[in-house]
Amino acid sequence: QRQSPEPIPIDTGRNETNDMKTTALVAATAAALAGLASPVSAGDCEVCIKVMQDVRDSMDKGDIKKKPKVEAALGEYCAKSDLGPRERKICYYIDPIKRDIAQPFSTGMPADRVCKRLNKTNSEICGVKFPLKTEKLEPKDLSKLRVKQLKGILADRGVECKGCLEKDEFIKKVQETEHLAGNDEF
């Protein structure tokens, strides 16, 4: 009888440590790509979502599926004289592309997904945000905001914080300019 030879161990250069490093690298790459694929977070597109939802609410259920009716409803909404400055800005962006909006809108796509799709073609659509309400905010509440948000509040008020480096300096400037908070126009 003939015996089968013992298998000869082959060193492939792989071990558990290399496998774990590879797995970690793949996981990190996948997480990075997922972040790139969906750059819009839940807090973004708030004005666009409001506009799309207002248009949808103003339409009859049966008309939502008809693209020409959707285009007409978008036009009617944007023609209103009582729109705020941010809604008018969204209307400025969507007016030339009403037909492109009517397609996903008429399929019943939710307003946030319509806005995220629009953001792929025009990144400024999700850049329009409502101003932060700063009236009656305590210093401890202001300290929870990011410096970028504090700068945005000051920019909305038309104030520049020259020489401000620390967050506390921005908070102090926001509190000093509280009397300018009512100005919501561009």
mmCIF file of C-alpha atoms in Angstrom:
data_model
loop_
_atom_site.group_PDB
_atom_site.id
_atom_site.type_symbol
_atom_site.label_atom_id
_atom_site.label_comp_id
_atom_site.label_asym_id
_atom_site.label_seq_id
_atom_site.Cartn_x
_atom_site.Cartn_y
_atom_site.Cartn_z
ATOM 1 C CA GLN A 1 0.000 0.000 0.000
ATOM 2 C CA ARG A 2 1.116 3.389 -0.828
ATOM 3 C CA GLN A 3 0.789 6.232 1.671
ATOM 4 C CA SER A 4 -0.076 9.727 0.624
ATOM 5 C CA PRO A 5 2.694 12.157 1.350
ATOM 6 C CA GLU A 6 2.344 14.657 4.172
ATOM 7 C CA PRO A 7 1.280 18.065 2.932
ATOM 8 C CA ILE A 8 4.119 20.490 2.756
ATOM 9 C CA PRO A 9 3.334 23.785 4.527
ATOM 10 C CA ILE A 10 3.560 26.753 2.185
ATOM 11 C CA ASP A 11 4.309 30.195 3.549
ATOM 12 C CA THR A 12 2.009 32.630 1.727
ATOM 13 C CA GLY A 13 3.152 35.592 3.775
ATOM 14 C CA ARG A 14 -0.322 35.881 5.257
ATOM 15 C CA ASN A 15 -1.064 35.724 8.912
ATOM 16 C CA GLU A 16 -3.835 36.886 11.212
ATOM 17 C CA THR A 17 -2.256 40.298 11.780
ATOM 18 C CA ASN A 18 -2.083 41.045 8.044
ATOM 19 C CA ASP A 19 -5.646 39.811 7.562
ATOM 20 C CA MET A 20 -6.871 42.095 10.349
ATOM 21 C CA LYS A 21 -5.023 45.074 8.868
ATOM 22 C CA THR A 22 -6.524 44.365 5.449
ATOM 23 C CA THR A 23 -10.007 44.059 6.924
ATOM 24 C CA ALA A 24 -9.595 47.339 8.798
ATOM 25 C CA LEU A 25 -8.336 49.060 5.637
ATOM 26 C CA VAL A 26 -11.289 47.784 3.602
ATOM 27 C CA ALA A 27 -13.737 48.884 6.312
ATOM 28 C CA ALA A 28 -12.190 52.360 6.499
ATOM 29 C CA THR A 29 -12.288 52.718 2.714
ATOM 30 C CA ALA A 30 -15.938 51.627 2.597
ATOM 31 C CA ALA A 31 -16.843 54.140 5.312
ATOM 32 C CA ALA A 32 -15.055 56.928 3.441
ATOM 33 C CA LEU A 33 -16.801 56.066 0.178
ATOM 34 C CA ALA A 34 -20.166 55.933 1.928
ATOM 35 C CA GLY A 35 -19.506 59.459 3.182
ATOM 36 C CA LEU A 36 -18.675 60.626 -0.345
ATOM 37 C CA ALA A 37 -21.725 58.980 -1.867
ATOM 38 C CA SER A 38 -24.108 60.840 0.436
ATOM 39 C CA PRO A 39 -22.645 64.247 1.271
ATOM 40 C CA VAL A 40 -26.026 65.603 2.348
ATOM 41 C CA SER A 41 -26.915 65.094 5.979
ATOM 42 C CA ALA A 42 -30.324 65.235 7.583
ATOM 43 C CA GLY A 43 -29.967 68.885 8.621
ATOM 44 C CA ASP A 44 -29.161 70.037 5.111
ATOM 45 C CA CYS A 45 -31.651 71.054 2.435
ATOM 46 C CA GLU A 46 -34.095 72.314 5.057
ATOM 47 C CA VAL A 47 -35.396 75.188 2.912
ATOM 48 C CA CYS A 48 -35.651 73.044 -0.221
ATOM 49 C CA ILE A 49 -37.524 70.346 1.704
ATOM 50 C CA LYS A 50 -39.941 72.953 3.077
ATOM 51 C CA VAL A 51 -40.582 74.359 -0.401
ATOM 52 C CA MET A 52 -41.136 70.897 -1.919
ATOM 53 C CA GLN A 53 -43.440 69.895 0.929
ATOM 54 C CA ASP A 54 -45.424 73.142 0.639
ATOM 55 C CA VAL A 55 -45.856 72.558 -3.109
ATOM 56 C CA ARG A 56 -46.946 68.966 -2.502
ATOM 57 C CA ASP A 57 -49.403 70.054 0.211
ATOM 58 C CA SER A 58 -50.923 72.678 -2.093
ATOM 59 C CA MET A 59 -51.721 70.103 -4.796
ATOM 60 C CA ASP A 60 -54.631 67.695 -5.146
ATOM 61 C CA LYS A 61 -53.660 64.046 -4.664
ATOM 62 C CA GLY A 62 -54.556 63.174 -8.247
ATOM 63 C CA ASP A 63 -52.500 65.994 -9.723
ATOM 64 C CA ILE A 64 -49.254 64.988 -8.006
ATOM 65 C CA LYS A 65 -48.724 62.228 -10.587
ATOM 66 C CA LYS A 66 -49.060 64.647 -13.529
ATOM 67 C CA LYS A 67 -45.822 66.378 -14.499
ATOM 68 C CA PRO A 68 -47.418 69.474 -16.105
ATOM 69 C CA LYS A 69 -49.507 70.018 -12.961
ATOM 70 C CA VAL A 70 -46.393 69.709 -10.794
ATOM 71 C CA GLU A 71 -44.593 72.284 -12.955
ATOM 72 C CA ALA A 72 -47.604 74.607 -12.706
ATOM 73 C CA ALA A 73 -47.778 74.160 -8.923
ATOM 74 C CA LEU A 74 -44.065 74.992 -8.614
ATOM 75 C CA GLY A 75 -44.631 78.129 -10.698
ATOM 76 C CA GLU A 76 -47.646 79.178 -8.622
ATOM 77 C CA TYR A 77 -45.758 78.632 -5.356
ATOM 78 C CA CYS A 78 -42.785 80.670 -6.523
ATOM 79 C CA ALA A 79 -45.059 83.481 -7.771
ATOM 80 C CA LYS A 80 -46.412 84.098 -4.254
ATOM 81 C CA SER A 81 -45.537 87.501 -2.884
ATOM 82 C CA ASP A 82 -45.399 86.404 0.759
ATOM 83 C CA LEU A 83 -42.396 84.071 0.414
ATOM 84 C CA GLY A 84 -39.434 84.600 2.694
ATOM 85 C CA PRO A 85 -36.004 85.414 1.278
ATOM 86 C CA ARG A 86 -34.751 81.853 1.536
ATOM 87 C CA GLU A 87 -37.794 80.384 -0.173
ATOM 88 C CA ARG A 88 -37.380 82.964 -2.953
ATOM 89 C CA LYS A 89 -33.769 81.899 -3.344
ATOM 90 C CA ILE A 90 -34.792 78.234 -3.729
ATOM 91 C CA CYS A 91 -37.399 79.313 -6.288
ATOM 92 C CA TYR A 92 -34.644 81.148 -8.160
ATOM 93 C CA TYR A 93 -32.695 77.874 -8.359
ATOM 94 C CA ILE A 94 -35.608 75.582 -9.233
ATOM 95 C CA ASP A 95 -37.486 77.788 -11.708
ATOM 96 C CA PRO A 96 -35.285 76.913 -14.717
ATOM 97 C CA ILE A 97 -35.347 73.180 -13.878
ATOM 98 C CA LYS A 98 -39.028 72.671 -13.065
ATOM 99 C CA ARG A 99 -39.272 69.829 -15.590
ATOM 100 C CA ASP A 100 -36.363 67.983 -13.935
ATOM 101 C CA ILE A 101 -38.072 68.361 -10.558
ATOM 102 C CA ALA A 102 -41.451 67.207 -11.853
ATOM 103 C CA GLN A 103 -40.117 63.753 -12.809
ATOM 104 C CA PRO A 104 -39.106 62.460 -9.350
ATOM 105 C CA PHE A 105 -41.819 64.545 -7.697
ATOM 106 C CA SER A 106 -44.535 62.893 -9.807
ATOM 107 C CA THR A 107 -43.317 59.405 -8.880
ATOM 108 C CA GLY A 108 -44.067 60.151 -5.239
ATOM 109 C CA MET A 109 -40.445 60.553 -4.162
ATOM 110 C CA PRO A 110 -40.217 62.183 -0.713
ATOM 111 C CA ALA A 111 -39.250 65.860 -0.599
ATOM 112 C CA ASP A 112 -35.885 65.203 1.067
ATOM 113 C CA ARG A 113 -34.873 62.741 -1.655
ATOM 114 C CA VAL A 114 -35.966 65.171 -4.396
ATOM 115 C CA CYS A 115 -33.774 67.855 -2.818
ATOM 116 C CA LYS A 116 -30.823 65.512 -2.435
ATOM 117 C CA ARG A 117 -31.119 64.612 -6.115
ATOM 118 C CA LEU A 118 -31.249 68.302 -7.051
ATOM 119 C CA ASN A 119 -28.200 68.919 -4.880
ATOM 120 C CA LYS A 120 -26.162 66.629 -7.135
ATOM 121 C CA THR A 121 -26.670 69.016 -10.055
ATOM 122 C CA ASN A 122 -26.593 72.281 -8.071
ATOM 123 C CA SER A 123 -24.852 72.128 -4.702
ATOM 124 C CA GLU A 124 -26.175 75.560 -3.732
ATOM 125 C CA ILE A 125 -29.710 74.209 -3.307
ATOM 126 C CA CYS A 126 -28.894 72.500 -0.024
ATOM 127 C CA GLY A 127 -26.675 75.397 1.001
ATOM 128 C CA VAL A 128 -29.703 77.614 1.644
ATOM 129 C CA LYS A 129 -30.562 77.369 5.336
ATOM 130 C CA PHE A 130 -32.926 79.055 7.707
ATOM 131 C CA PRO A 131 -31.213 81.415 10.165
ATOM 132 C CA LEU A 132 -30.571 80.199 13.679
ATOM 133 C CA LYS A 133 -32.936 81.710 16.212
ATOM 134 C CA THR A 134 -30.721 83.526 18.690
ATOM 135 C CA GLU A 135 -33.238 85.572 20.619
ATOM 136 C CA LYS A 136 -33.269 84.730 24.305
ATOM 137 C CA LEU A 137 -30.356 82.315 24.020
ATOM 138 C CA GLU A 138 -28.258 82.012 27.137
ATOM 139 C CA PRO A 139 -24.456 82.108 26.907
ATOM 140 C CA LYS A 140 -24.401 78.405 27.776
ATOM 141 C CA ASP A 141 -26.650 77.730 24.751
ATOM 142 C CA LEU A 142 -24.404 79.814 22.497
ATOM 143 C CA SER A 143 -21.395 77.866 23.723
ATOM 144 C CA LYS A 144 -22.981 74.690 22.336
ATOM 145 C CA LEU A 145 -22.875 76.134 18.815
ATOM 146 C CA ARG A 146 -19.905 75.628 16.525
ATOM 147 C CA VAL A 147 -17.694 78.560 15.579
ATOM 148 C CA LYS A 148 -18.928 78.193 11.988
ATOM 149 C CA GLN A 149 -22.512 78.692 13.187
ATOM 150 C CA LEU A 150 -21.518 81.693 15.282
ATOM 151 C CA LYS A 151 -19.787 83.198 12.239
ATOM 152 C CA GLY A 152 -22.961 82.551 10.237
ATOM 153 C CA ILE A 153 -25.079 84.382 12.817
ATOM 154 C CA LEU A 154 -22.738 87.346 12.656
ATOM 155 C CA ALA A 155 -22.729 87.269 8.851
ATOM 156 C CA ASP A 156 -26.558 87.275 8.802
ATOM 157 C CA ARG A 157 -26.431 90.365 10.975
ATOM 158 C CA GLY A 158 -23.892 92.024 8.694
ATOM 159 C CA VAL A 159 -21.233 92.052 11.397
ATOM 160 C CA GLU A 160 -17.639 90.942 11.084
ATOM 161 C CA CYS A 161 -15.670 89.835 14.133
ATOM 162 C CA LYS A 162 -12.222 91.204 13.345
ATOM 163 C CA GLY A 163 -9.473 89.762 15.486
ATOM 164 C CA CYS A 164 -11.689 87.055 16.940
ATOM 165 C CA LEU A 165 -9.772 83.837 17.388
ATOM 166 C CA GLU A 166 -11.384 82.077 20.319
ATOM 167 C CA LYS A 167 -14.929 80.781 20.489
ATOM 168 C CA ASP A 168 -15.620 82.955 23.548
ATOM 169 C CA GLU A 169 -14.824 86.056 21.497
ATOM 170 C CA PHE A 170 -17.394 85.058 18.851
ATOM 171 C CA ILE A 171 -19.994 84.376 21.566
ATOM 172 C CA LYS A 172 -19.334 87.819 23.080
ATOM 173 C CA LYS A 173 -19.745 89.477 19.660
ATOM 174 C CA VAL A 174 -23.030 87.599 19.035
ATOM 175 C CA GLN A 175 -24.333 88.841 22.385
ATOM 176 C CA GLU A 176 -23.181 92.409 21.678
ATOM 177 C CA THR A 177 -25.026 92.446 18.335
ATOM 178 C CA GLU A 178 -28.264 90.963 19.695
ATOM 179 C CA HIS A 179 -30.130 94.150 18.695
ATOM 180 C CA LEU A 180 -29.465 93.288 15.020
ATOM 181 C CA ALA A 181 -31.077 89.839 15.281
ATOM 182 C CA GLY A 182 -34.400 90.844 13.689
ATOM 183 C CA ASN A 183 -32.805 91.490 10.284
ATOM 184 C CA ASP A 184 -33.671 88.376 8.225
ATOM 185 C CA GLU A 185 -33.176 89.818 4.746
ATOM 186 C CA PHE A 186 -30.174 89.208 2.516
#
